[in-house]
Every structure is written in C-alpha cells, then in structure tokens.
Coordinates of N, CA and C in Angstrom, one line a residue:
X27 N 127.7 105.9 121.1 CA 126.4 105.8 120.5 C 126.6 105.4 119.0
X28 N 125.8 104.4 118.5 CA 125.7 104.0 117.2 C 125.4 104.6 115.9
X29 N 126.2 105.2 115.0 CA 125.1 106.0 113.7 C 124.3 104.9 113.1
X30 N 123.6 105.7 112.8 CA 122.7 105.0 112.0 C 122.5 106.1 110.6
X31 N 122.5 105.1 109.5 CA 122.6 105.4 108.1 C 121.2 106.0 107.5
X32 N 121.2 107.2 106.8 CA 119.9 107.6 106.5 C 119.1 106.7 105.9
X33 N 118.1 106.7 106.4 CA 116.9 106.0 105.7 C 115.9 106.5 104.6
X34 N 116.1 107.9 104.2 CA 115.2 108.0 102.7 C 116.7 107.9 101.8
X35 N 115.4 107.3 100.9 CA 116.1 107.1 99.9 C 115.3 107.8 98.4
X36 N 116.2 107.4 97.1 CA 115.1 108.3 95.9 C 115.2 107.3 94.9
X37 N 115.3 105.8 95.5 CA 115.1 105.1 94.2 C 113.7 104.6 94.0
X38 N 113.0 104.9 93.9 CA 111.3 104.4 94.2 C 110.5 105.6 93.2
X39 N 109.3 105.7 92.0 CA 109.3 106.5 91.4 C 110.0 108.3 91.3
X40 N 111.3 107.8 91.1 CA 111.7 109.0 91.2 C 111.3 109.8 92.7
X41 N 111.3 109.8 93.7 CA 110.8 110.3 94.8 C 110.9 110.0 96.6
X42 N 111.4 110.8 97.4 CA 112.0 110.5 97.9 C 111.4 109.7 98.9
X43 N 111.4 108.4 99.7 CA 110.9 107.5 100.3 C 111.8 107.2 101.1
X44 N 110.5 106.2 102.2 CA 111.3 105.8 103.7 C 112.5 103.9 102.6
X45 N 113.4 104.3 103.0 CA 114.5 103.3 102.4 C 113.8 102.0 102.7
X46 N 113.3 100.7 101.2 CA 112.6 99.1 102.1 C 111.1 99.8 101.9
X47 N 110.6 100.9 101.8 CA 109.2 100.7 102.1 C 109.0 101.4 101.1
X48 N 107.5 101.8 100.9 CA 106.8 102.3 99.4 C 106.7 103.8 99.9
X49 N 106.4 103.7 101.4 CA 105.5 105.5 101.9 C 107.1 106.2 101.6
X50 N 106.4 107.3 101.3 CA 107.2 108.7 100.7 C 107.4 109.6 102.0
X51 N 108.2 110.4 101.8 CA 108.6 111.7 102.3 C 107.4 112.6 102.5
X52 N 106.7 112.9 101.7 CA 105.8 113.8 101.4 C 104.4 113.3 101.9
X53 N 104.9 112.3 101.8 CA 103.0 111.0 102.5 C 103.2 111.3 104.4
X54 N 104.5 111.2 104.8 CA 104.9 111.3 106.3 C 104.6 112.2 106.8
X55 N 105.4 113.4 106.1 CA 105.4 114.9 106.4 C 103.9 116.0 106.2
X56 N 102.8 115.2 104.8 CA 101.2 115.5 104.8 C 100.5 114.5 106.5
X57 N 101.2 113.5 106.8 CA 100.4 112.9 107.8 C 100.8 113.7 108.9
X58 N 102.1 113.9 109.5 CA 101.9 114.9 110.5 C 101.4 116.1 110.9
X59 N 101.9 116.9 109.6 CA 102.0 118.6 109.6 C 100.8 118.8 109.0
X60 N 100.3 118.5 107.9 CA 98.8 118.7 107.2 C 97.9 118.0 108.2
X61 N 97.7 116.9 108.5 CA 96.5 116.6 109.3 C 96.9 116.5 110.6
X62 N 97.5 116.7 111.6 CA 98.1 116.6 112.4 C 98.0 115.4 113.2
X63 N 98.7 114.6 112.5 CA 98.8 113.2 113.6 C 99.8 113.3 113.9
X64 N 100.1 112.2 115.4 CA 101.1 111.8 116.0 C 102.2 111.4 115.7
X65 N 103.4 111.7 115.4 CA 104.7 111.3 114.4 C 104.5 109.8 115.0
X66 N 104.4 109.3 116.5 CA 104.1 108.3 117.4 C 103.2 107.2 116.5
X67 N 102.1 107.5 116.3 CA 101.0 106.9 115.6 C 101.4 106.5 114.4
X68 N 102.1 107.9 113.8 CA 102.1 107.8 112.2 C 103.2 106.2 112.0
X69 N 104.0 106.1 112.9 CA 105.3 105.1 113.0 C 104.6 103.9 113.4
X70 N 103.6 103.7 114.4 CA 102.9 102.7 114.5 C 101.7 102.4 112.9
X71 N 101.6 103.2 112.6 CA 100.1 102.8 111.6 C 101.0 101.7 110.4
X72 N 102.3 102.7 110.1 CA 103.7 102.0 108.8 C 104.6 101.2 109.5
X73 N 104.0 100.5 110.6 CA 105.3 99.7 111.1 C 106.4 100.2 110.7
X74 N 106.4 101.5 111.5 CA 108.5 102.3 111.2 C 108.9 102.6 112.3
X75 N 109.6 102.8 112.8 CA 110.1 103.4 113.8 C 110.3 105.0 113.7
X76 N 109.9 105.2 115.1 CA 109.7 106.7 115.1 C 110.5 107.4 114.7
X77 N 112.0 107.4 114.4 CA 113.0 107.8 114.4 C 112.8 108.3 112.4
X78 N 112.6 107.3 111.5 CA 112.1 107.1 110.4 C 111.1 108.3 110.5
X79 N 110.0 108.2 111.0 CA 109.3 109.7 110.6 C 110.0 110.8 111.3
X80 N 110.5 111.0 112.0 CA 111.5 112.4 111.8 C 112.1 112.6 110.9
X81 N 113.1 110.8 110.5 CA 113.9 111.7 109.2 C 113.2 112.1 107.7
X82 N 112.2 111.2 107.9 CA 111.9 111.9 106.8 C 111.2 113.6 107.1
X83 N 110.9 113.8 108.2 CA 110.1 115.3 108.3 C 111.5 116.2 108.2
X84 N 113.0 115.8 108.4 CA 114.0 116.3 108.6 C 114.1 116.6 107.0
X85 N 114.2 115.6 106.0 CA 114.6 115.2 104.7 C 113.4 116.5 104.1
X86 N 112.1 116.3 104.3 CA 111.3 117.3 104.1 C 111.7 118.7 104.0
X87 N 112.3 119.3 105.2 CA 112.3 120.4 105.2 C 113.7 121.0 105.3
X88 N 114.8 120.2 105.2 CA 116.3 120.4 104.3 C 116.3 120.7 102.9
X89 N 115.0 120.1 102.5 CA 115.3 119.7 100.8 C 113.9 120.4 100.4
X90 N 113.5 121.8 100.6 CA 112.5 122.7 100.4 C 112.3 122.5 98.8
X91 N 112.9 123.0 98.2 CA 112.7 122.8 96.5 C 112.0 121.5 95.9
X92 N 112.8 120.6 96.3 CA 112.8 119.2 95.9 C 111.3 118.8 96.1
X93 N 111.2 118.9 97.8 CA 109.7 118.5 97.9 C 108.7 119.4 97.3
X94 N 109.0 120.5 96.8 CA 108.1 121.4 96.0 C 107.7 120.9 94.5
X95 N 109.2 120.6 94.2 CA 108.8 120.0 93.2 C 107.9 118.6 93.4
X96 N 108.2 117.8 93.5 CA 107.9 116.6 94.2 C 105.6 116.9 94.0
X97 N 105.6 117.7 94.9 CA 104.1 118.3 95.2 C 103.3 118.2 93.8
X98 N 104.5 119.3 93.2 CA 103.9 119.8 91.7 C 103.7 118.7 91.1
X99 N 104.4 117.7 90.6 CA 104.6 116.7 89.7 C 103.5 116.1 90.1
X100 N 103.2 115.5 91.9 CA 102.0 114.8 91.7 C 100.5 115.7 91.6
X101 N 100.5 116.6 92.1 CA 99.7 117.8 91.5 C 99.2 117.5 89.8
X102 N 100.0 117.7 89.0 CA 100.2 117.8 87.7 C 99.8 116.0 87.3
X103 N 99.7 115.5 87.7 CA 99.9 114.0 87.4 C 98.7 113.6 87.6
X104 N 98.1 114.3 89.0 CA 97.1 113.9 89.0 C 96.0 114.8 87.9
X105 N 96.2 115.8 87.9 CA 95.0 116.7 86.7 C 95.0 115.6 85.5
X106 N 96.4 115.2 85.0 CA 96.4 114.5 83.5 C 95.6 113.4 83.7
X107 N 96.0 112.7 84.9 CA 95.1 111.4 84.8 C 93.5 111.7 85.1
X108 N 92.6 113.2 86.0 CA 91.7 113.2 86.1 C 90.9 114.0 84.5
X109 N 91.6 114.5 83.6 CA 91.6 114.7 82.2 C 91.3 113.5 81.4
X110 N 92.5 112.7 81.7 CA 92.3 111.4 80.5 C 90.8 110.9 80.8
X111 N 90.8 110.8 82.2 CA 89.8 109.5 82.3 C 88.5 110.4 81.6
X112 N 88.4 111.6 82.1 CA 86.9 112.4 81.8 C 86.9 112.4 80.3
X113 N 88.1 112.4 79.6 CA 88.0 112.7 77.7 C 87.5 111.2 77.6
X114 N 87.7 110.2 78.2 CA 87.9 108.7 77.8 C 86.5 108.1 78.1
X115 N 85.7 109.2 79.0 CA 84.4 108.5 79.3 C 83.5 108.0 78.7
X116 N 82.7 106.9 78.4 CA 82.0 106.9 77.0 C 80.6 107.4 77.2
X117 N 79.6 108.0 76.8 CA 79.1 108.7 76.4 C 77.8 107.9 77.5
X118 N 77.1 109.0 78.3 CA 76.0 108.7 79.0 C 76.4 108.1 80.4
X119 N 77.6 107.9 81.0 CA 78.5 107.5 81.7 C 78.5 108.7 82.6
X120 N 78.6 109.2 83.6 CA 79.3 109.9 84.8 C 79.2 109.5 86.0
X121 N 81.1 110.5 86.3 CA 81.5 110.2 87.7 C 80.6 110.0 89.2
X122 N 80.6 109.0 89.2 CA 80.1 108.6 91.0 C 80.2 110.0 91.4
X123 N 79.0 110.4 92.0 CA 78.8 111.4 93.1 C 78.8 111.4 94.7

C-alpha cells in the first residue's frame, strides 16, 4: 500500500491548512462537527478528496492547543476588525440591519 504524505500544512496565514489550497483545518473540522455535514460532501463542495478531510479532522484533534489557539486569534481578530470599522464609521452612517 502507498503512503501518502501529510497534506496540512502551516505555511498559509500562519494556520494550519489543506497543503495547495486556501481552506483551513478549522474551516473543515467547523463544517463537519459544528454544522454537521457530510465529510463526503464537505470533499465534494472543496474539490478534495475525502481522505483530505479526515486529515485534517485528524490534524484537528491531535493538535488540541493549537487549534484553540488558532479559534482565539480569529475570535480576537475578528472583534478588532468589528471595533475598527464601528470607531471609523462616519457620523449618521449605520450598520445594515
């Protein structure tokens, strides 16, 4: 039987991703386990092979800290950017409801 070489990788914003593609670890592992789709589907929707969304759900939950951190940072990233923009707003302006 052939190995085959891990496919996430962590050169892509700092974070860990399917290797060649943009989707993340944490984008795979929110599509199955958080909304519960089909790992099947999920590999059809990203043109990947199913094998690809296991490892990354594998990569996921080997690497518990990482992806925690991982969470937080975009957690955190997002508040700053939803701060900037609301300090930046000009005056009589608000957010789409």
């Amino acid at each position: 039987m052939p190995q085959h070489a891990p496919r996430v990788t962590q050169n892509l914003l700092d974070e860990p991703h399917i290797e060649g593609r943009l989707i993340s670890v944490l984008q795979l592992h929110d599509r199955v386990k958080e909304l519960g789709a089909d790992p099947e589907d999920v590999a059809d929707e990203y043109a990947l092979d199913v094998a690809d969304v296991y490892r990354a759900l594998a990569y996921y939950y080997e690497n518990p800290e990482e992806m925690k951190a991982v969470r937080e940072r975009r957690e955190t990233d997002l508040r700053d950017l939803r701060e900037n923009i609301a300090s930046n707003r000009p005056d009589g302006v608000s957010p789409p409801t």
